[in-house]
Amino acid sequence: MKILMAASEAVPFAKTGGLADAVSALSLAIAKLGNEVKVILPRYWRIDRAKLTQLEGEMGVKMGGLEEWCAVYKTVMPGSSKKNPVEVFFIDHEIFFGRDGIYANVFNEDYADNPRRFTFFSRAVFQFCNKTGWYPDVIHAHDWPTALVPVYLKYGLREGAFANTVSVLTIHNLGYQGIYHKDNFHYTGLGWNVFYEGGFEDWGMMNMLKAGIYSAGQLNTVSETYCGESMTQAHGFRLDGPLRYRNADYRGILNGIDSNVWNPAKDKLIPRPYSTGDMGGKAEAKAELQKRFGLTADPGIPVIGMVTRLSEQKGIGELFGPCYGSAFSICRDMNIQFVLIGTGETWCEREISGMSERLPNFRANVGYSEELCHLIEAGSDFFLMPSRYEPCGLNQMYSLVYGTLPIVRRTGGLVDTVQNYDEATGAGTGFMFDDLTPQAIYNTVGWAVWAYYNRPEHIKSMRLRGMKRDFSWDLSAGKYTEMYREARAIQ
Ligand code: ADP
Ligand code: GLC
């Protein structure tokens, strides 16, 4: 099959979270199965044009009554096979994408013209096909920024060369839907009837993800548990109704991890690679981690690590909320060290910087670093993810294969990837709790720390069990191609 992945992020070009990892690794895995895969992204300012090849000629994209002109660049996805490379194309429009951030400025404020930027990008996907004469069997859109791709296909563009093209939409995060004032609707160039019939209308506003859910040929989200949760009022972010309506075409497919990047046996970003047969490299990573974060160099103290966007989704209120968050008491009461790297909400960035100064065993790095992220995954004993909700979550899978035991809330993809510790038998791969409260986080971290000091043999066998888990993309890639086939069969 010919597959076009339309997304707003993909590693190594642009990333704010797991979406970027998932888009690239999935594209490579689907190509590995023999499909022809191309990826299309906006060319953000940070993606260096000098490293790309420009396609000849400019391209006009109809935006309502206007036409926006852009250039197209290309390169090959790193990690591609020589025989069947995944090509990556970039839509270059200086005014929309020539800025520092992907969705937001340095103050973490969303760009006011996001609806226009991503409407343009979704529309440009079709113009790109016309320009290159390459028409895919499936266009695979991801999250709200490309949710208009299925809408365009359903309302007007599914004709001529696109007559046999179908769409698939993957929901990575229901917390972000692209809800804007309906004044922005005219950028789509679609008739006002589509505003209602196409599912855009949302209490008088325009909801881009909702419209995508109404129009996509097939839909999925990134774990089975989250798929079920998303159709309930408690977790559906008001889209549980539309998702229940599409129930017959909606499924959960667990993300994988890219084993070329996230593999302790091959990792070049840690001091020395390691594996189940030789764990020496993990101890070295811990020593390096303690050194880099200015913590006491002591192999006997358990290190709790976190790598996260500092957003409500990740449970930061319960952990770091001034006066009530549990991280402070954890560091005060327990003989542990706590390291964190993350960026996001300003109050939280300030809070964790302050805690780093006040507490001897807490160190936060407010920033973004692939290298430190690998070091934390490898050098920590535990990895904390007290998520409010988690469609899949990649970090707990990275931790498992690095022999770092996840401490997680029982929600979404965390349920599908972590098994709770059983004190009686030593079974399990991590530590889980149900309620998102400071007390539950405190108790569960306490439980893990207790096991570390009192049941070292259980900790050791849990680590090895996690490291042997297979989270490769191969299995999920097969499920995606099955979904593509179904979308084509019922087009
Ligand atoms: P989400 O996409 O909701 O943020 P995931 O667990 O699926 O959650 O993916 C997060 C990804 O972003 C992981 O690859 C993680 O390592 C990376 N990440 C998040 N924050 C940082 C940071 N500050 N530095 C480096 N990597 C980060
Ligand atoms: C989203 C979700 C996360 C998921 C990632 C990749 O950002 O929050 O749980 O792992 O997308 O699918």
mmCIF file of C-alpha atoms and ligand atoms in Angstrom, residues 18-19 22 172-173 222 255 309 313-314 390-394, ligand 2:
data_model
loop_
_atom_site.group_PDB
_atom_site.id
_atom_site.type_symbol
_atom_site.label_atom_id
_atom_site.label_comp_id
_atom_site.label_asym_id
_atom_site.label_seq_id
_atom_site.Cartn_x
_atom_site.Cartn_y
_atom_site.Cartn_z
ATOM 1 C CA GLY A 18 5.553 11.112 22.278
ATOM 2 C CA LEU A 19 3.616 11.895 19.096
ATOM 3 C CA ALA A 22 5.370 7.412 17.410
ATOM 4 C CA HIS A 172 -2.724 10.445 20.639
ATOM 5 C CA ASN A 173 -4.232 12.835 23.120
ATOM 6 C CA VAL A 222 -2.715 4.377 21.204
ATOM 7 C CA ASN A 255 2.488 2.135 20.593
ATOM 8 C CA ARG A 309 6.116 17.667 29.960
ATOM 9 C CA GLN A 313 -1.953 15.519 32.388
ATOM 10 C CA LYS A 314 1.199 14.263 34.077
ATOM 11 C CA GLU A 390 -2.229 8.543 29.625
ATOM 12 C CA PRO A 391 -3.263 7.465 26.108
ATOM 13 C CA CYS A 392 -0.169 5.272 25.887
ATOM 14 C CA GLY A 393 2.937 6.733 27.478
ATOM 15 C CA LEU A 394 6.353 5.899 26.100
HETATM 16 C C1 GLC B 2 0.417 11.614 23.487
HETATM 17 C C2 GLC B 2 0.044 10.939 24.794
HETATM 18 C C3 GLC B 2 0.975 9.815 25.179
HETATM 19 C C4 GLC B 2 1.329 8.947 23.973
HETATM 20 C C5 GLC B 2 1.872 9.807 22.851
HETATM 21 C C6 GLC B 2 2.255 9.011 21.611
HETATM 22 O O1 GLC B 2 1.235 12.715 23.633
HETATM 23 O O2 GLC B 2 -0.050 11.859 25.852
HETATM 24 O O3 GLC B 2 0.372 9.028 26.182
HETATM 25 O O4 GLC B 2 2.292 7.982 24.330
HETATM 26 O O5 GLC B 2 0.913 10.750 22.473
HETATM 27 O O6 GLC B 2 1.180 8.283 21.076
#
